[in-house]
mmCIF file of C-alpha atoms and ligand atoms in Angstrom:
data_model
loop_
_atom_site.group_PDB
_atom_site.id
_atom_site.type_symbol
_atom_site.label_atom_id
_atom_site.label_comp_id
_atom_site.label_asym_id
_atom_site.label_seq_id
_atom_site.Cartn_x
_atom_site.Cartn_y
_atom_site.Cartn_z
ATOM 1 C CA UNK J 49 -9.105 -0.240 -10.133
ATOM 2 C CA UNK J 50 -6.374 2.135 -10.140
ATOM 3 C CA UNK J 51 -3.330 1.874 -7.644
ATOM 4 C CA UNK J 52 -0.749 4.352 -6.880
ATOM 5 C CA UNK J 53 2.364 3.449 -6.681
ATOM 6 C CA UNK J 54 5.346 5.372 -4.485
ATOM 7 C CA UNK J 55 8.616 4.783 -3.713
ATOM 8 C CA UNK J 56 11.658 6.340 -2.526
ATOM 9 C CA UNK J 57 15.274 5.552 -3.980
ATOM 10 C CA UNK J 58 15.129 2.615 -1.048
ATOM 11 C CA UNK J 59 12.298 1.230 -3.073
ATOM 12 C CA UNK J 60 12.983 1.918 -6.524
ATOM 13 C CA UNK J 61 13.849 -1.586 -7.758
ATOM 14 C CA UNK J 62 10.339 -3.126 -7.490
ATOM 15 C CA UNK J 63 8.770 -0.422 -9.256
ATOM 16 C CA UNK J 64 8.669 -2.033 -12.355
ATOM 17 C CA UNK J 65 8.361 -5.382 -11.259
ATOM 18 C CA UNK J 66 4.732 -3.862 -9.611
ATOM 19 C CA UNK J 67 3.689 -1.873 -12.309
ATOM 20 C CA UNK J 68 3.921 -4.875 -14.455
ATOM 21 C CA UNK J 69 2.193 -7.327 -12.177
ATOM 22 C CA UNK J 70 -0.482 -4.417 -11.592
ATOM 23 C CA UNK J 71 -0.631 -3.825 -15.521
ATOM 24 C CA UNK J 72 -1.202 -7.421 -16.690
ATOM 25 C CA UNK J 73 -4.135 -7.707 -13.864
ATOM 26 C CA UNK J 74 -6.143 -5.313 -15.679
ATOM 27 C CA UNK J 75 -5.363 -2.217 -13.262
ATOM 28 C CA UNK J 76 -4.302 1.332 -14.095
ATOM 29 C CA UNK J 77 -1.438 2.672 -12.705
ATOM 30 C CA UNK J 78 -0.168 6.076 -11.816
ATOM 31 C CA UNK J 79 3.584 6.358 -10.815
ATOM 32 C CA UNK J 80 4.504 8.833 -8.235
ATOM 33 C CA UNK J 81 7.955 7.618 -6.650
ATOM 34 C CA UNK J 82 11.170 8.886 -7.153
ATOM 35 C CA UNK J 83 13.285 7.719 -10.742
ATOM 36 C CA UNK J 84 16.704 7.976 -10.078
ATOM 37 C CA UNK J 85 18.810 6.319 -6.588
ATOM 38 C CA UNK J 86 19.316 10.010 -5.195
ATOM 39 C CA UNK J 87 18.928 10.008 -1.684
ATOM 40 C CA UNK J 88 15.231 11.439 -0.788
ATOM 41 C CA UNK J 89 12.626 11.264 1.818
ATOM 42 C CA UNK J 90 10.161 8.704 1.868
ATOM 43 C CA UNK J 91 7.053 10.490 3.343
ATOM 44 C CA UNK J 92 6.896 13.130 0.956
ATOM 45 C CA UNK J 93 5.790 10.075 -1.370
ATOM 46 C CA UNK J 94 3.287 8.210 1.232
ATOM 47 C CA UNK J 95 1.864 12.294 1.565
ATOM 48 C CA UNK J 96 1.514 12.558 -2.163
ATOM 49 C CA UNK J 97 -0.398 8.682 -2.938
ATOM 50 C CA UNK J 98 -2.293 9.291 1.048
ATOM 51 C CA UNK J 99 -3.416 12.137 -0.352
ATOM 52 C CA UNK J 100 -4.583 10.651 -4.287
ATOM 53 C CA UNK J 101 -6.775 7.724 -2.157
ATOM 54 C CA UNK J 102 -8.406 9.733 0.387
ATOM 55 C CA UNK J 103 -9.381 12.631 -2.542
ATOM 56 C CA UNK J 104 -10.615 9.196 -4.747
ATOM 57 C CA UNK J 105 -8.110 10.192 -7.263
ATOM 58 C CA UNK J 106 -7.255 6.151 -6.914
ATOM 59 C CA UNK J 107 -8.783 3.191 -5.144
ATOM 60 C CA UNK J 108 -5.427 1.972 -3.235
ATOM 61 C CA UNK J 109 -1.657 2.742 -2.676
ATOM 62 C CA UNK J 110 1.631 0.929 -3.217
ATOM 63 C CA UNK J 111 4.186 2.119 -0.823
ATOM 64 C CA UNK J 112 7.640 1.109 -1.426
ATOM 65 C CA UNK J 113 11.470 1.404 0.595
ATOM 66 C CA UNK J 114 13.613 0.145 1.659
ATOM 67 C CA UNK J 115 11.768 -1.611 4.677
ATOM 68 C CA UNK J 116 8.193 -0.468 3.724
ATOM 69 C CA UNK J 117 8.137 0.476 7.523
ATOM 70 C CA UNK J 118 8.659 4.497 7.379
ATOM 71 C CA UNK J 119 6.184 4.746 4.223
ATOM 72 C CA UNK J 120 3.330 2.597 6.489
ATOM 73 C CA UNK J 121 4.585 4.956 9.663
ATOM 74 C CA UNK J 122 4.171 8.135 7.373
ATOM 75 C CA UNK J 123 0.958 6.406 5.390
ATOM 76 C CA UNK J 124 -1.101 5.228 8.880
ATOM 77 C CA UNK J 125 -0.975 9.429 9.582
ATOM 78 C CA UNK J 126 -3.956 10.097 7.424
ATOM 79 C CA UNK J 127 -7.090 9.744 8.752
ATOM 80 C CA UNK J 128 -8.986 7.041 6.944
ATOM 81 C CA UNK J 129 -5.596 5.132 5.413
ATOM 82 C CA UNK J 130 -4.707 1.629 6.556
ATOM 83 C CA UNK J 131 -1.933 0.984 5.658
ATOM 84 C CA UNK J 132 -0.234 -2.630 6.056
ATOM 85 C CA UNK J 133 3.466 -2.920 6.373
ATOM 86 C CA UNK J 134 3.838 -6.931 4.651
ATOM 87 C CA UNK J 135 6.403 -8.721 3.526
ATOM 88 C CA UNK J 136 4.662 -12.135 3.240
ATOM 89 C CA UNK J 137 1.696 -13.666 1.008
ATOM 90 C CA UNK J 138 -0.738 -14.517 3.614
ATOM 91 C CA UNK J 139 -0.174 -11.174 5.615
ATOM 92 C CA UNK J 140 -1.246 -9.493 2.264
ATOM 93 C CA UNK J 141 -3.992 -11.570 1.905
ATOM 94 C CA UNK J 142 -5.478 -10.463 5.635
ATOM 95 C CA UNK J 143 -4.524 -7.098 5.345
ATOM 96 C CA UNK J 144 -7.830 -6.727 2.706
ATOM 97 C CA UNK J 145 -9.759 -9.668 3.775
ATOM 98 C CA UNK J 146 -9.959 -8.535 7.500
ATOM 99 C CA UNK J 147 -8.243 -5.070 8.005
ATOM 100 C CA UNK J 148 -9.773 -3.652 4.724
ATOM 101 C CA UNK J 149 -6.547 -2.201 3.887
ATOM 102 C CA UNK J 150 -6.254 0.479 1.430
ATOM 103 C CA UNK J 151 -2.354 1.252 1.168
ATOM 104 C CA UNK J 152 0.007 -1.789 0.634
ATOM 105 C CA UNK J 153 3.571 -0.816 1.762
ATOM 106 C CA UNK J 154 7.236 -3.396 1.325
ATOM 107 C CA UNK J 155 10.784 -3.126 1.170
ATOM 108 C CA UNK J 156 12.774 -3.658 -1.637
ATOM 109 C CA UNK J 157 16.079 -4.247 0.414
ATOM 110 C CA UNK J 158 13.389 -6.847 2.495
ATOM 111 C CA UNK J 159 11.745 -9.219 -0.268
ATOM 112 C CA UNK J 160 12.718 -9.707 -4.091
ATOM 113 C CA UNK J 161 10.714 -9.373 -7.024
ATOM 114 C CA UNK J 162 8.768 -12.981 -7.406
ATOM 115 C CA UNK J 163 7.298 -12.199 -3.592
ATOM 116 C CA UNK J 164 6.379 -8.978 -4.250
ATOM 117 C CA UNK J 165 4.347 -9.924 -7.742
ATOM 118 C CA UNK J 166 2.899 -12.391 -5.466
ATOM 119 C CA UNK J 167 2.028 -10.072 -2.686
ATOM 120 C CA UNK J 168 0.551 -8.091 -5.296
ATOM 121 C CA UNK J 169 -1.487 -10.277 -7.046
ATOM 122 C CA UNK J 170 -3.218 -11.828 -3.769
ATOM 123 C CA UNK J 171 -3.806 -7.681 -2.131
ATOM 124 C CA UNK J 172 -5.303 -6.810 -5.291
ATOM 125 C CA UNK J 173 -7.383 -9.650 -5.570
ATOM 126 C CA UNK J 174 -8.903 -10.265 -2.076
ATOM 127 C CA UNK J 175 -12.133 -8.872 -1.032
ATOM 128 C CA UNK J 176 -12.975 -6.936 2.548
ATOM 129 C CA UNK J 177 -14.762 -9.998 3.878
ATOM 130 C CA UNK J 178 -17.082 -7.709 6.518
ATOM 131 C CA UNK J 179 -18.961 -8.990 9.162
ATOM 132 C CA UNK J 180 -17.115 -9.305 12.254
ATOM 133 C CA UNK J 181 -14.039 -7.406 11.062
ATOM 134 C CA UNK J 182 -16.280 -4.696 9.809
ATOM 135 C CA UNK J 183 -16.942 -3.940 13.569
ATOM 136 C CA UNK J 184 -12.959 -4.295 14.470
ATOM 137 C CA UNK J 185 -12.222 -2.077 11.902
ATOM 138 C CA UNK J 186 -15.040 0.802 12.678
ATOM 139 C CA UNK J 187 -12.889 0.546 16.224
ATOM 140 C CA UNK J 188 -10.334 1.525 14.438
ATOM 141 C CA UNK J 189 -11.804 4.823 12.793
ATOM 142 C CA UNK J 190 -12.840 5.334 16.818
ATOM 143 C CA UNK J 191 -9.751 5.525 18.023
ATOM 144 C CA UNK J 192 -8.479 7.710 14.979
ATOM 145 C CA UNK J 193 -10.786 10.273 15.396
ATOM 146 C CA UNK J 194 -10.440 10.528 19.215
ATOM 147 C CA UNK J 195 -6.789 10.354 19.208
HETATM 148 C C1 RB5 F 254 16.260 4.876 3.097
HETATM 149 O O1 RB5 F 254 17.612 4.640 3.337
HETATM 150 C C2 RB5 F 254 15.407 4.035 4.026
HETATM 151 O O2 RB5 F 254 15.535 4.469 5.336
HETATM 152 C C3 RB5 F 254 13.959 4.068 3.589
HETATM 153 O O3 RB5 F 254 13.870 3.615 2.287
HETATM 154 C C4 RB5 F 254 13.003 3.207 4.392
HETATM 155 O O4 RB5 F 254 13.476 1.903 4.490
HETATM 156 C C5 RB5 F 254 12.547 3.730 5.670
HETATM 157 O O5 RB5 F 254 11.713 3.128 6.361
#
Protein backbone atom coordinates (compact mmCIF):
# COMPACT_ATOMS: atom_id res chain seq x y z
CA UNK A 1 0.00 0.00 0.00
CA UNK A 2 1.22 3.41 -0.10
CA UNK A 3 0.45 6.02 2.75
CA UNK A 4 0.92 9.65 2.75
CA UNK A 5 2.23 11.12 5.32
CA UNK A 6 1.63 15.10 6.45
CA UNK A 7 2.50 17.08 9.09
CA UNK A 8 2.83 20.51 10.17
CA UNK A 9 5.84 21.86 12.40
CA UNK A 10 3.27 20.70 15.45
CA UNK A 11 3.77 17.25 14.08
CA UNK A 12 7.11 17.05 12.82
CA UNK A 13 8.71 14.81 15.46
CA UNK A 14 6.87 11.55 14.58
CA UNK A 15 7.62 11.81 11.08
CA UNK A 16 10.35 9.64 11.13
CA UNK A 17 9.34 7.50 13.76
CA UNK A 18 6.14 6.71 11.05
CA UNK A 19 7.97 6.52 8.07
CA UNK A 20 10.06 3.92 9.66
CA UNK A 21 7.31 1.85 11.19
CA UNK A 22 5.46 2.29 7.68
CA UNK A 23 8.84 1.32 5.82
CA UNK A 24 9.71 -1.89 7.70
CA UNK A 25 5.84 -3.09 7.12
CA UNK A 26 6.43 -3.34 3.56
CA UNK A 27 4.57 0.07 2.60
CA UNK A 28 5.70 2.93 0.37
CA UNK A 29 5.78 6.16 1.57
CA UNK A 30 5.49 9.61 0.16
CA UNK A 31 6.36 12.58 2.53
CA UNK A 32 4.44 15.71 2.15
CA UNK A 33 4.70 17.64 5.63
CA UNK A 34 6.61 20.44 6.45
CA UNK A 35 10.81 19.86 7.34
CA UNK A 36 11.82 22.48 9.41
CA UNK A 37 9.77 23.84 13.06
CA UNK A 38 8.67 27.16 11.16
CA UNK A 39 5.39 28.04 12.12
CA UNK A 40 2.83 26.90 9.18
CA UNK A 41 -0.69 25.92 8.65
CA UNK A 42 -1.82 22.58 9.06
CA UNK A 43 -4.63 22.25 6.41
CA UNK A 44 -2.67 23.19 3.58
CA UNK A 45 -1.05 19.62 4.35
CA UNK A 46 -4.47 17.55 5.11
CA UNK A 47 -5.55 19.53 1.40
CA UNK A 48 -2.43 18.28 -0.27
CA UNK A 49 -2.53 14.12 1.15
CA UNK A 50 -6.95 14.60 0.93
CA UNK A 51 -6.33 15.36 -2.28
CA UNK A 52 -3.36 12.31 -3.24
CA UNK A 53 -6.18 9.56 -1.69
CA UNK A 54 -9.25 10.70 -3.25
CA UNK A 55 -7.21 11.10 -6.94
CA UNK A 56 -5.74 7.23 -5.93
CA UNK A 57 -2.37 8.73 -6.02
CA UNK A 58 -2.16 6.63 -2.45
CA UNK A 59 -4.35 4.18 -0.60
CA UNK A 60 -4.43 6.15 2.93
CA UNK A 61 -3.17 9.32 4.81
CA UNK A 62 -1.10 10.04 7.90
CA UNK A 63 -2.05 13.30 9.37
CA UNK A 64 0.13 14.66 11.96
CA UNK A 65 0.14 18.02 14.72
CA UNK A 66 0.24 18.89 17.27
CA UNK A 67 -3.24 17.46 18.48
CA UNK A 68 -4.11 15.61 15.19
CA UNK A 69 -7.52 17.45 15.77
CA UNK A 70 -7.26 20.50 13.10
CA UNK A 71 -5.64 18.04 10.37
CA UNK A 72 -8.92 15.43 11.01
CA UNK A 73 -11.20 18.90 11.12
CA UNK A 74 -9.47 20.07 7.78
CA UNK A 75 -9.17 16.14 6.45
CA UNK A 76 -13.19 15.12 7.27
CA UNK A 77 -13.87 18.31 4.53
CA UNK A 78 -13.38 16.13 1.53
CA UNK A 79 -16.02 14.27 0.37
CA UNK A 80 -15.23 10.60 0.59
CA UNK A 81 -12.23 11.00 3.48
CA UNK A 82 -12.72 9.55 6.95
CA UNK A 83 -10.61 10.63 8.76
CA UNK A 84 -10.06 9.39 12.54
CA UNK A 85 -8.59 11.70 15.06
CA UNK A 86 -6.78 8.64 17.61
CA UNK A 87 -4.53 8.72 20.06
CA UNK A 88 -5.00 5.15 21.41
CA UNK A 89 -4.37 1.44 20.00
CA UNK A 90 -7.79 0.12 20.05
CA UNK A 91 -9.39 3.43 18.64
CA UNK A 92 -6.98 2.79 15.64
CA UNK A 93 -7.90 -0.54 15.39
CA UNK A 94 -11.92 0.46 14.97
CA UNK A 95 -11.31 3.30 12.99
CA UNK A 96 -10.54 0.54 9.85
CA UNK A 97 -12.31 -2.39 11.21
CA UNK A 98 -15.72 -0.53 11.53
CA UNK A 99 -15.46 3.12 10.21
CA UNK A 100 -13.33 2.04 7.15
CA UNK A 101 -11.12 4.86 7.73
CA UNK A 102 -8.89 6.10 5.12
CA UNK A 103 -6.85 9.08 6.79
CA UNK A 104 -5.18 8.37 10.22
CA UNK A 105 -4.54 11.72 12.02
CA UNK A 106 -2.35 12.20 15.93
CA UNK A 107 -0.56 14.65 17.80
CA UNK A 108 2.87 14.67 18.41
CA UNK A 109 2.62 17.09 21.51
CA UNK A 110 -0.40 14.23 22.51
CA UNK A 111 1.34 10.63 22.31
CA UNK A 112 5.18 9.69 21.94
CA UNK A 113 6.82 7.67 19.51
CA UNK A 114 6.35 3.80 20.84
CA UNK A 115 2.27 4.61 20.70
CA UNK A 116 2.33 6.01 17.58
CA UNK A 117 4.48 2.91 15.87
CA UNK A 118 1.87 1.01 17.58
CA UNK A 119 -1.06 2.93 16.32
CA UNK A 120 0.49 2.48 13.11
CA UNK A 121 1.14 -0.91 12.89
CA UNK A 122 -2.52 -2.05 14.10
CA UNK A 123 -4.36 0.94 11.30
CA UNK A 124 -2.30 -0.46 8.69
CA UNK A 125 -2.94 -3.85 9.43
CA UNK A 126 -6.72 -4.13 10.16
CA UNK A 127 -9.20 -4.94 7.58
CA UNK A 128 -12.81 -3.01 6.89
CA UNK A 129 -14.73 -5.84 8.50
CA UNK A 130 -18.22 -4.93 6.36
CA UNK A 131 -21.40 -6.18 7.07
CA UNK A 132 -23.25 -4.19 9.45
CA UNK A 133 -20.81 -1.27 9.50
CA UNK A 134 -20.84 -1.28 5.76
CA UNK A 135 -24.49 0.03 6.10
CA UNK A 136 -23.40 2.67 9.04
CA UNK A 137 -20.86 3.84 6.99
CA UNK A 138 -22.95 4.23 3.48
CA UNK A 139 -25.06 6.61 6.16
CA UNK A 140 -22.32 8.37 6.36
CA UNK A 141 -21.65 9.13 2.52
CA UNK A 142 -25.70 10.11 2.90
CA UNK A 143 -25.32 12.65 5.02
CA UNK A 144 -22.10 13.99 3.15
CA UNK A 145 -23.63 14.38 0.05
CA UNK A 146 -26.85 16.01 1.37
CA UNK A 147 -25.12 18.27 3.67
C1 LIG B 1 0.07 24.33 15.90
O1 LIG B 1 0.50 25.13 16.95
C2 LIG B 1 -1.12 23.50 16.32
O2 LIG B 1 -2.23 24.30 16.52
C3 LIG B 1 -1.42 22.43 15.28
O3 LIG B 1 -0.30 21.64 15.11
C4 LIG B 1 -2.55 21.48 15.61
O4 LIG B 1 -2.38 20.93 16.87
C5 LIG B 1 -3.91 21.96 15.39
O5 LIG B 1 -4.89 21.22 15.57
Amino acid sequence: MKYIIGNDHGGIDLVDSVEEKLLELGHEVEKIGTYTKDSCDYPDFAKEACEKVLANQADFAILICGTGIGMSLAANKFKGIRAACVSDVFSAKMSRAHNNCNVLCFGSRVIGSEVAKMIVEVFANTKFEGGRHSNRVEKITEIEEKN
